[in-house]
Short mmCIF file of C-alpha atoms and ligand atoms in Angstrom, two decimals:
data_model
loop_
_atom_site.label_atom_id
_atom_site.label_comp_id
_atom_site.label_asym_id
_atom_site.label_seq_id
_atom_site.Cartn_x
_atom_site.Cartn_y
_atom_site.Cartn_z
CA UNK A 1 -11.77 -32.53 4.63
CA UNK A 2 -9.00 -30.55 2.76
CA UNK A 3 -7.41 -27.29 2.90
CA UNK A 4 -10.08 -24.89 5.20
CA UNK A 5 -9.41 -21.33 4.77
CA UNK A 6 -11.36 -18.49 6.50
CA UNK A 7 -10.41 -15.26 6.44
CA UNK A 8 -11.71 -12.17 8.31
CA UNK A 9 -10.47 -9.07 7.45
CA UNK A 10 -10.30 -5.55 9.34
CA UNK A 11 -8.32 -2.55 8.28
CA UNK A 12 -8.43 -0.78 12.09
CA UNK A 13 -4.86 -1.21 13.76
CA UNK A 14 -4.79 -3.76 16.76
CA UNK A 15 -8.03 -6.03 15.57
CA UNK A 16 -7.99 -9.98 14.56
CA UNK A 17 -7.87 -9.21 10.91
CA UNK A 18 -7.13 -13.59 9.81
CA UNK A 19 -8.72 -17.11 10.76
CA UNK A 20 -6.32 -19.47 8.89
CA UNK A 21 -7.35 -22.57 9.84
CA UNK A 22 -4.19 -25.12 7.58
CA UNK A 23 -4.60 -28.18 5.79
CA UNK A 24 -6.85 -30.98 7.66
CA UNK A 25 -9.74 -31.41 9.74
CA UNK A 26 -9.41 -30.26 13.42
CA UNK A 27 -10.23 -33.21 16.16
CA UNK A 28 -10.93 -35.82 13.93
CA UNK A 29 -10.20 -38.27 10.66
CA UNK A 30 -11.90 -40.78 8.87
CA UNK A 31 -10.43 -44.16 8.97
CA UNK A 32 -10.21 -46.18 6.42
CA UNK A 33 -13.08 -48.13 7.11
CA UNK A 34 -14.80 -44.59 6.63
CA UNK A 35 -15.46 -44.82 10.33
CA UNK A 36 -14.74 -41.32 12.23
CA UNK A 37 -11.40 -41.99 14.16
CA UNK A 38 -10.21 -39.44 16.92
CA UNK A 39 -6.68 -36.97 15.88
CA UNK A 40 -4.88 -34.57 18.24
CA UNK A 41 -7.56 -31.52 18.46
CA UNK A 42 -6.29 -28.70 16.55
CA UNK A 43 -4.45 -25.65 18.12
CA UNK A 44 -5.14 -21.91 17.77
CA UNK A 45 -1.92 -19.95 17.69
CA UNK A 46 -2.53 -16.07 17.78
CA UNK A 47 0.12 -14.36 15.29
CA UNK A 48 0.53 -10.90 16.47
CA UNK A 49 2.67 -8.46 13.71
CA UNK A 50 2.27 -5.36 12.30
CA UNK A 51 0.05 -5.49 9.27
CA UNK A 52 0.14 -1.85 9.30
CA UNK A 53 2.47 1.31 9.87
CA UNK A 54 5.85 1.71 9.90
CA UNK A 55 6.94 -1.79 10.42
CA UNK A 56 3.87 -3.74 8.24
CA UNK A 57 7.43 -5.22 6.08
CA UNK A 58 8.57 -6.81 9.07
CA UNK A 59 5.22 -8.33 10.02
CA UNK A 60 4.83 -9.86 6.73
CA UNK A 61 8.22 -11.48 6.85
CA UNK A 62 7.51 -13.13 10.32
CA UNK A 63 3.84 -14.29 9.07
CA UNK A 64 5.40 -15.78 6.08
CA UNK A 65 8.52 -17.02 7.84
CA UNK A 66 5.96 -18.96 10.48
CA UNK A 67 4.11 -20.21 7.51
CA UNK A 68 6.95 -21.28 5.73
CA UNK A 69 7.69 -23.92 8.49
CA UNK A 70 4.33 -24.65 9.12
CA UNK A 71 4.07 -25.23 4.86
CA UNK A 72 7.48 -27.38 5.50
CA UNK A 73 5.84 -30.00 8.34
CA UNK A 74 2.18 -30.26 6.92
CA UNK A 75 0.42 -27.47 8.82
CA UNK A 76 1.33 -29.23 11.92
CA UNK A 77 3.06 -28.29 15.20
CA UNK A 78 3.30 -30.75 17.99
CA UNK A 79 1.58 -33.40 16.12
CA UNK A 80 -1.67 -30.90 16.01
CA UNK A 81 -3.18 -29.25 12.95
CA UNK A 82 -2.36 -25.37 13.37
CA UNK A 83 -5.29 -22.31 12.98
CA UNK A 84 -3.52 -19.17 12.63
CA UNK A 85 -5.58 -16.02 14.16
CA UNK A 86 -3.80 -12.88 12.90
CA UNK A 87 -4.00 -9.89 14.82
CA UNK A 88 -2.65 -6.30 13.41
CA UNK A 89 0.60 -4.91 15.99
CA UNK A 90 0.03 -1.50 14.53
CA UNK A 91 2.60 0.76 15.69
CA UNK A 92 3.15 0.48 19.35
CA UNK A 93 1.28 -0.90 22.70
CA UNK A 94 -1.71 1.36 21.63
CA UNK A 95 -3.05 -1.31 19.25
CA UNK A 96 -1.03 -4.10 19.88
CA UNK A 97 -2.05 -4.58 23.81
CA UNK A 98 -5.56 -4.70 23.16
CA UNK A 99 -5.13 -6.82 19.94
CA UNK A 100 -2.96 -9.45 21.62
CA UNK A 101 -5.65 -9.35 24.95
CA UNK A 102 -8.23 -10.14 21.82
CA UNK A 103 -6.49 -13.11 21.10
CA UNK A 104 -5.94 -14.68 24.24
CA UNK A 105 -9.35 -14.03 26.09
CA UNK A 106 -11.50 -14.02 22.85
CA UNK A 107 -10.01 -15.96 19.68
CA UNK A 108 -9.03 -18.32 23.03
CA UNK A 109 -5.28 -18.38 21.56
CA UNK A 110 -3.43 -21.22 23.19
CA UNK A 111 -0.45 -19.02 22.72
CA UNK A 112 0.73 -15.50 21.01
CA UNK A 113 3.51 -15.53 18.42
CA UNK A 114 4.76 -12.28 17.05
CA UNK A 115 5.39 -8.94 18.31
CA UNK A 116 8.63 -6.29 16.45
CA UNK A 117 8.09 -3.60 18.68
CA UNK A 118 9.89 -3.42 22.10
CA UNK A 119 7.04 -0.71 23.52
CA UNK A 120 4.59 -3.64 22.51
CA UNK A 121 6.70 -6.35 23.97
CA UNK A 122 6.80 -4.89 27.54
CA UNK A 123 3.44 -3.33 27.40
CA UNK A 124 2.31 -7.13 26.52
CA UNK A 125 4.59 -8.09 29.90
CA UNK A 126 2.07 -8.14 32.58
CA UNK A 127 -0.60 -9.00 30.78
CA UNK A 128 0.98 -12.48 29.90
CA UNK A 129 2.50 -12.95 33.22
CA UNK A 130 -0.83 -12.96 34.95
CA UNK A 131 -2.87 -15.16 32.51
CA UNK A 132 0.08 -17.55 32.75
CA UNK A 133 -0.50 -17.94 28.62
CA UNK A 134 2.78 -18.18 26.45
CA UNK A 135 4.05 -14.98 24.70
CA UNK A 136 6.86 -16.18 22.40
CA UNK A 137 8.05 -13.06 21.22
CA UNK A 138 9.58 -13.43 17.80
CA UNK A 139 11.60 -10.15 17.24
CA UNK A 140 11.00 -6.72 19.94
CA UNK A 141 14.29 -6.82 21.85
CA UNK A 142 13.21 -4.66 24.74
CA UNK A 143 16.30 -5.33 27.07
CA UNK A 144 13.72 -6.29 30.32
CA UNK A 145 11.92 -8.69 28.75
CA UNK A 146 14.69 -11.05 29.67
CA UNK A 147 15.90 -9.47 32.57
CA UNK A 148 14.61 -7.28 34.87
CA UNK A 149 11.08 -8.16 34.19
CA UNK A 150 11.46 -11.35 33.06
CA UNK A 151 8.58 -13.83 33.32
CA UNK A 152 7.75 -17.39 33.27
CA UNK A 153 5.48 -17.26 30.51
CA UNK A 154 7.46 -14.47 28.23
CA UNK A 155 10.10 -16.50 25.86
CA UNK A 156 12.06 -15.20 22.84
CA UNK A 157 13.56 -16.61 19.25
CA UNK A 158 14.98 -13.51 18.02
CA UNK A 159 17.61 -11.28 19.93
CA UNK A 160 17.65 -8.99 22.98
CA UNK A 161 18.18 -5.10 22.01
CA UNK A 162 21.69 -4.77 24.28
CA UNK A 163 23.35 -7.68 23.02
CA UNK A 164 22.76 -7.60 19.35
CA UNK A 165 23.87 -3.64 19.73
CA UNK A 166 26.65 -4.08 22.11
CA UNK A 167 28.55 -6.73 19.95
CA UNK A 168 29.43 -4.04 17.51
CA UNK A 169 30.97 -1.39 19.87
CA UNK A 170 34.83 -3.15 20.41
CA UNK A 171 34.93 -3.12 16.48
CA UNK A 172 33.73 0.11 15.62
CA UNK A 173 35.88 1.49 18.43
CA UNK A 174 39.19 0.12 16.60
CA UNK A 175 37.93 1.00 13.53
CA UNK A 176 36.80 4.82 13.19
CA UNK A 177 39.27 7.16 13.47
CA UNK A 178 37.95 9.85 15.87
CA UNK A 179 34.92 10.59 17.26
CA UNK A 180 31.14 8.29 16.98
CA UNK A 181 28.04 9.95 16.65
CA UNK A 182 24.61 8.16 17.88
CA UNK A 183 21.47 8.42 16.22
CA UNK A 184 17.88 6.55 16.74
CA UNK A 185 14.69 6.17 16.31
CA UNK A 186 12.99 7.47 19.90
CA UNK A 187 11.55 4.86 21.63
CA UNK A 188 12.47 1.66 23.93
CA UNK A 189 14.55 -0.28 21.20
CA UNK A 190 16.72 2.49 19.86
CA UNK A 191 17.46 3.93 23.54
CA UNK A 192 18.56 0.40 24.32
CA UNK A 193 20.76 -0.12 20.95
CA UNK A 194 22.32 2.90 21.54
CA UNK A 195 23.10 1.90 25.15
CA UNK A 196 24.02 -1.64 24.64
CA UNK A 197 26.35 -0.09 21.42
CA UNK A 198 27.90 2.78 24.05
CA UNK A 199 28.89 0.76 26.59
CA UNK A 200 31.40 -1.98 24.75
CA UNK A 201 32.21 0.84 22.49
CA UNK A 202 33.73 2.79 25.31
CA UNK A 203 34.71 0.62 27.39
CA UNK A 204 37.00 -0.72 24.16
CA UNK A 205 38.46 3.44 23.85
CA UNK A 206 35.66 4.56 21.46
CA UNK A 207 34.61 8.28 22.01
CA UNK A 208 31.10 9.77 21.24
CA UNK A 209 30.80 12.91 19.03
CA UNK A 210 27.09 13.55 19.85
CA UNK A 211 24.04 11.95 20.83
CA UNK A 212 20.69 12.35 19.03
CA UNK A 213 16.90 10.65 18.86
CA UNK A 214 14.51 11.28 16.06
CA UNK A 215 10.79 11.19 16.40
CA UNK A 216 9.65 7.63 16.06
CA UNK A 217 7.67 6.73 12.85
CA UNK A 218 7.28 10.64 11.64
CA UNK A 219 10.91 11.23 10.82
CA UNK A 220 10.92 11.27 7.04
CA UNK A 221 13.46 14.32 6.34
CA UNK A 222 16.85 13.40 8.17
CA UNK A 223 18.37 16.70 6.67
CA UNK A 224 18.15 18.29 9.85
CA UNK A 225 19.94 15.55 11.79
CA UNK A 226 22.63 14.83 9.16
CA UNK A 227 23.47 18.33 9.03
CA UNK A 228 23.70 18.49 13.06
CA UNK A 229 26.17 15.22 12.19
CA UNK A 230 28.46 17.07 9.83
CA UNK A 231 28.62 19.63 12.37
CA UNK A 232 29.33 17.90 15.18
CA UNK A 233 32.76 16.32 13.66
CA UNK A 234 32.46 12.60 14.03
CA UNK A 235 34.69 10.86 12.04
CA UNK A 236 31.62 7.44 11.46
CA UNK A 237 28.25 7.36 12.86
CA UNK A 238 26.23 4.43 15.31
CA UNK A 239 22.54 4.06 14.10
CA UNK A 240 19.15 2.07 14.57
CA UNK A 241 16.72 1.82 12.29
CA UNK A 242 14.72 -0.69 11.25
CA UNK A 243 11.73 -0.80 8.38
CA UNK A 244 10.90 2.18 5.96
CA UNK A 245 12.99 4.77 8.49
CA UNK A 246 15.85 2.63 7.32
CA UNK A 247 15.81 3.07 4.04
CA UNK A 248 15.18 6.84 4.22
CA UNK A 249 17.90 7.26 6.70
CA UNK A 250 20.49 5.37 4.51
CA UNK A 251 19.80 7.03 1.33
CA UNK A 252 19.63 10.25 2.36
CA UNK A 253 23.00 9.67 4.43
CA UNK A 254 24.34 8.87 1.21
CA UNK A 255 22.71 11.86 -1.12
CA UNK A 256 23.59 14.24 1.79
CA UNK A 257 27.30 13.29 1.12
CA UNK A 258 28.37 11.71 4.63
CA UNK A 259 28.44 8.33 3.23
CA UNK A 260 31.85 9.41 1.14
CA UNK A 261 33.97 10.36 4.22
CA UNK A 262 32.41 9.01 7.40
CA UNK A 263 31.42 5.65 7.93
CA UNK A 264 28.20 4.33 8.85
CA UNK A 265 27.18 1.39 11.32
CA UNK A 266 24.06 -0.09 12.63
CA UNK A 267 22.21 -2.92 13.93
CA UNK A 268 21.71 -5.37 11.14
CA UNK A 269 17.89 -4.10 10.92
CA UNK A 270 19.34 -0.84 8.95
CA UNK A 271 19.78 -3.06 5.98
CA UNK A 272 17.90 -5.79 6.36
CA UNK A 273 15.81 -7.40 3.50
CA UNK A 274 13.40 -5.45 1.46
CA UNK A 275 15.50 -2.31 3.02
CA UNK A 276 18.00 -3.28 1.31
CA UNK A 277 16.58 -3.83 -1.88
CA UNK A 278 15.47 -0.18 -1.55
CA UNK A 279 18.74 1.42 -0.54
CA UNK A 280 20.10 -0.18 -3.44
CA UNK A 281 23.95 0.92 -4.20
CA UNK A 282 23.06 3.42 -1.30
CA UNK A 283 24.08 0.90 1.92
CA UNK A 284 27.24 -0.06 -0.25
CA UNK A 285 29.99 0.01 2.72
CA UNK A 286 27.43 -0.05 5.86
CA UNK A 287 28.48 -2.68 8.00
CA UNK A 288 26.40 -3.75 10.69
CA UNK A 289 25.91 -6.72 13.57
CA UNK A 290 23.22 -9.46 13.41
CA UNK A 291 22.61 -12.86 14.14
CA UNK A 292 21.62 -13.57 10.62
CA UNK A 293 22.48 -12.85 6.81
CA UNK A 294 21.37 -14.36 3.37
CA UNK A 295 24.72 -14.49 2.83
CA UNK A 296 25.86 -17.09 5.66
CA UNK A 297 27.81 -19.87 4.20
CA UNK A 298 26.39 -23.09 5.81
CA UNK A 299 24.60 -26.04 4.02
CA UNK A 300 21.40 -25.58 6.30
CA UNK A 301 21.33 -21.51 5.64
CA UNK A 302 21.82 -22.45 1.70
CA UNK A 303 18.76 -24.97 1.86
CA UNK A 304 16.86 -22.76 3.51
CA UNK A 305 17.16 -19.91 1.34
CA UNK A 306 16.71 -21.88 -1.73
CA UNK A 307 13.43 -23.02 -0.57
CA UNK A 308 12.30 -20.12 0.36
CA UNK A 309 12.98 -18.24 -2.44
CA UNK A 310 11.36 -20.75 -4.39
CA UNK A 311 8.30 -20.00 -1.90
CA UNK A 312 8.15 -16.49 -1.94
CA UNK A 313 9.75 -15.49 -4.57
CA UNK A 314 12.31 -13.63 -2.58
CA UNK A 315 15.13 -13.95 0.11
CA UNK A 316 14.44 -14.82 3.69
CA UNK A 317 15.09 -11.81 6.13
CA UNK A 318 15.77 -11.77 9.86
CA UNK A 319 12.46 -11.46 10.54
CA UNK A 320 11.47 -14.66 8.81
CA UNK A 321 13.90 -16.75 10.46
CA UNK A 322 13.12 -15.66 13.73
CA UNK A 323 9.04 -16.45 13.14
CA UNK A 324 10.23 -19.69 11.40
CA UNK A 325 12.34 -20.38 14.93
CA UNK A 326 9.44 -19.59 16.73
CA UNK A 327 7.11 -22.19 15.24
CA UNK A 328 10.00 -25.24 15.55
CA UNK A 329 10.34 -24.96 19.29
CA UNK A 330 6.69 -24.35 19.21
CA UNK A 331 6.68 -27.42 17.44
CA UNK A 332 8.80 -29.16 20.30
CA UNK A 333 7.12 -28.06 22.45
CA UNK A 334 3.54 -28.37 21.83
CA UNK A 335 4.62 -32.41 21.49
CA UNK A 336 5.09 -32.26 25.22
CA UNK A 337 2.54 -30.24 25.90
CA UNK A 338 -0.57 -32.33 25.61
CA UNK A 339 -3.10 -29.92 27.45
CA UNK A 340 -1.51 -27.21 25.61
CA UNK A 341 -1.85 -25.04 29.15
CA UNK A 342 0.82 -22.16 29.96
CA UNK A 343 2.92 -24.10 32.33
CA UNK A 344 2.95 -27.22 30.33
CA UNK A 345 3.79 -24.78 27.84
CA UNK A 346 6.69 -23.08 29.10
CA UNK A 347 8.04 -26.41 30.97
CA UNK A 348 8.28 -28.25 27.54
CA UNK A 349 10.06 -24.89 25.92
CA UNK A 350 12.71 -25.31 28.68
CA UNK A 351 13.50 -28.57 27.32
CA UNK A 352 13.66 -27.86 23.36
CA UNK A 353 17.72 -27.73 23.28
CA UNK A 354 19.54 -26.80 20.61
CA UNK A 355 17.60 -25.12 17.74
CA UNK A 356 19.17 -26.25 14.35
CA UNK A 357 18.01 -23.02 12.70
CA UNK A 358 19.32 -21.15 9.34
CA UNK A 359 21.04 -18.54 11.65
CA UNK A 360 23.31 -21.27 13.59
CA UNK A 361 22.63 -23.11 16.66
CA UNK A 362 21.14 -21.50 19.15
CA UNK A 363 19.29 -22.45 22.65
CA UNK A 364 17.39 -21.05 25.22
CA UNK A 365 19.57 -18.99 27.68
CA UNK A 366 18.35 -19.37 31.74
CA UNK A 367 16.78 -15.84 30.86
CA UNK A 368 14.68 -17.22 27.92
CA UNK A 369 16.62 -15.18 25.05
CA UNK A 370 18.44 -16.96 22.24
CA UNK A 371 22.29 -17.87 23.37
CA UNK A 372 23.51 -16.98 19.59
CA UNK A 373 26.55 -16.69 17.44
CA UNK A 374 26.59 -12.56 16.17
CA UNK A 375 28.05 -11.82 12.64
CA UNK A 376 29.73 -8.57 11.11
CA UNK A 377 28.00 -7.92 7.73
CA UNK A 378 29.03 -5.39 5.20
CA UNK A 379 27.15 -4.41 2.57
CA UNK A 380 28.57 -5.02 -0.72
CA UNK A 381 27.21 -4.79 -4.84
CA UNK A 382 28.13 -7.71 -7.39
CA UNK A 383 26.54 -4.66 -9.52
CA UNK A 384 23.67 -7.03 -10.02
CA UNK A 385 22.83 -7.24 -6.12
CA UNK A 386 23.65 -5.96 -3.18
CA UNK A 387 23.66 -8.34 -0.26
CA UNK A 388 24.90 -8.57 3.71
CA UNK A 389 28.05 -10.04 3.54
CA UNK A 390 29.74 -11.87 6.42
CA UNK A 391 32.96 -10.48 7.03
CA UNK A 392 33.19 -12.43 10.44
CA UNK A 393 31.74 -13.18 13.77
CA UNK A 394 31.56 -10.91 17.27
CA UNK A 395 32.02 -11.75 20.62
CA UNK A 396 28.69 -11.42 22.39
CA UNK A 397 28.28 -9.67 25.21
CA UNK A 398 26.94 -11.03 27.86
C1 BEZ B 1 12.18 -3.34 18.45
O1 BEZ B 1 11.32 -2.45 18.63
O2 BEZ B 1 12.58 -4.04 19.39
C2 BEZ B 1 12.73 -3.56 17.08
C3 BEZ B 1 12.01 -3.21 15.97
C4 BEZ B 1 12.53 -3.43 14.72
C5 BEZ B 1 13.75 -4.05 14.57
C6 BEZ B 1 14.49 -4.40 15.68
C7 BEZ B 1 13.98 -4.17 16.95
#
């Protein structure tokens, strides 16, 4: 049997909207005496994103960054024919708790893949940790994921919100020339990026100008809290946002004239990928920390970004490399995992090593979070493009 592709579809947040099962026949071949001989039984793999709200961009970049590898090693992970159950994030814990119980207890997921929100991620945390199933989170950064709560079964390929946040703060600190005002999006991950950014910032000398949250996934006028920025003084301005608050944030930062005199900085989400594309000349000079970029000048991130772009027609994001992490130590894992259990699971992910991914080499730290080189992007126009690129790397913080 071929290619088998069913698809369900739902449009309600935090429902099983995709059955993918890829290329070949699960739990069995024919020979070629025609004869029926046995194969590795196929393995569900529950791919939880947001196909809807504020962050639907970033779920499609992980699902096609996942399917990317999977496309790459013949729909195969651990020697095993992969089905694909894809269940909507939404915007928060609401829907994505109940989609991602769905998976495991109904679709029978042997493990969930996914997840951008940090809300989601540690409203997911218990859940996991008592049905000893593997969550292997692919982007939410909630700080306690990988620390205070962390669990057995709870691993990550993507970043943790302090870390990617605070290796930006002894830079910007030397760099602006007065005072820094914060601004985020109000929930987990932006309380924790402005906390991780704070704390290297001042320890390095850096003073803050003002402190302000805006309402998470409503916030489409920043007027109000651009104005309360040009009062306040600040001399460059600290920010997280990720997905289509991103690009409203940027441009109107630049329209309302702050761009021009006071410098703007960010976790590498504010101009990531497709928000990027829709800044435009906007971002030009908005320099920002990440663990990734287009731009990164190694033969493996070149490869990689040729291909892909010959995939998708378009460049890989953060996102994508991340869910495309996720599936190769899934991969390494699931070859050491022959009953494809929890703790077989999560003992073979302990011994994946170093990942040879398009971001650099990473591993596994003793906390389950990605030990990873952070870069310093600014955004700069060719006048053709506009494009991340590397001005160096930052000490992580540990
Ligand atoms: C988070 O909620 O952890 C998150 C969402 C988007 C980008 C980065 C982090």
């Amino acid at each position: 049997m071929g290619v088998l592709s069913v698809i369900r579809h739902s449009l309600r947040p935090g429902t099983a909207v995709v059955l993918l099962a890829l290329s070949g026949c699960a739990g069995s071949s024919l020979n070629q005496s025609g004869g029926e001989q046995p194969t590795a039984t196929a393995v569900k793999i529950g791919l939880l994103v947001p196909l809807s709200g504020v962050y639907a961009p970033l779920g499609e970049d992980m699902r096609n960054g996942f399917q990317f590898y999977l496309d790459q090693h013949s729909g195969k992970l651990g020697g095993r024919t992969v089905e694909i159950v894809a269940a909507d994030e939404g915007e928060g814990p609401q829907t994505g708790v109940p989609a991602a119980q769905k998976l495991v207890t109904q679709d029978q997921a042997t493990a969930v893949v996914g997840v951008v929100n940090s809300a989601t991620a540690l409203g997911l945390r218990n859940f996991f940790h008592e049905s000893k199933k593997l969550l292997l989170i692919a982007n939410a950064g909630a700080d306690a994921i990988t620390g205070a709560q962390k669990s057995d079964y709870v691993w990550r390929t993507s970043f943790s919100n302090g870390k990617v946040a605070a290796a930006l703060g002894p830079a910007v600190a030397k760099e602006a020339d007065g005072g820094v005002y914060l601004i985020a999006a109000d929930y987990a991950a932006g309380k924790e990026m402005i906390a991780g950014f704070r704390k290297t910032f001042e320890a390095a000398g850096g003073k803050v100008a003002g402190e302000k949250y805006t309402p998470f996934g409503k916030t489409q006028d920043f007027q109000p809290f651009l104005s309360a920025i040009r009062g306040s003084g600040a001399k460059a301005v600290y920010s997280f946002y990720a997905g289509a608050e991103a690009v409203s944030f940027v441009k109107q930062y630049r329209q309302f004239g702050l761009a021009d005199n006071t410098p703007l900085y960010g976790t590498g989400f504010l101009t990531e990928g497709g928000v990027l594309d829709a800044q435009g000349e906007a971002a030009v000079g908005v320099k920002t920390s990440l663990h990734y970029s287009t731009e990164l000048d190694t033969p493996r991130n070149k490869e990689f970004v040729a291909a892909f772009r010959k995939a998708y027609n378009e460049a890989p994001t953060v996102y994508a490399v991340q869910a495309y992490d996720a599936a190769a130590v899934l991969d390494k894992a699931l070859a050491n995992a022959p009953g494809g259990t929890g703790d077989e699971l999560v003992k073979a992910l302990g011994g994946v090593g170093p990942v040879d991914s398009p971001r650099g080499q990473w591993s596994f730290d003793a906390n389950h979070d990605p030990q990873q080189t952070y870069y310093l992007r600014e955004v700069k126009s060719s006048g053709e493009a506009v494009v991340n690129a590397v001005a160096g790397q930052l000490s992580a913080a540990q």
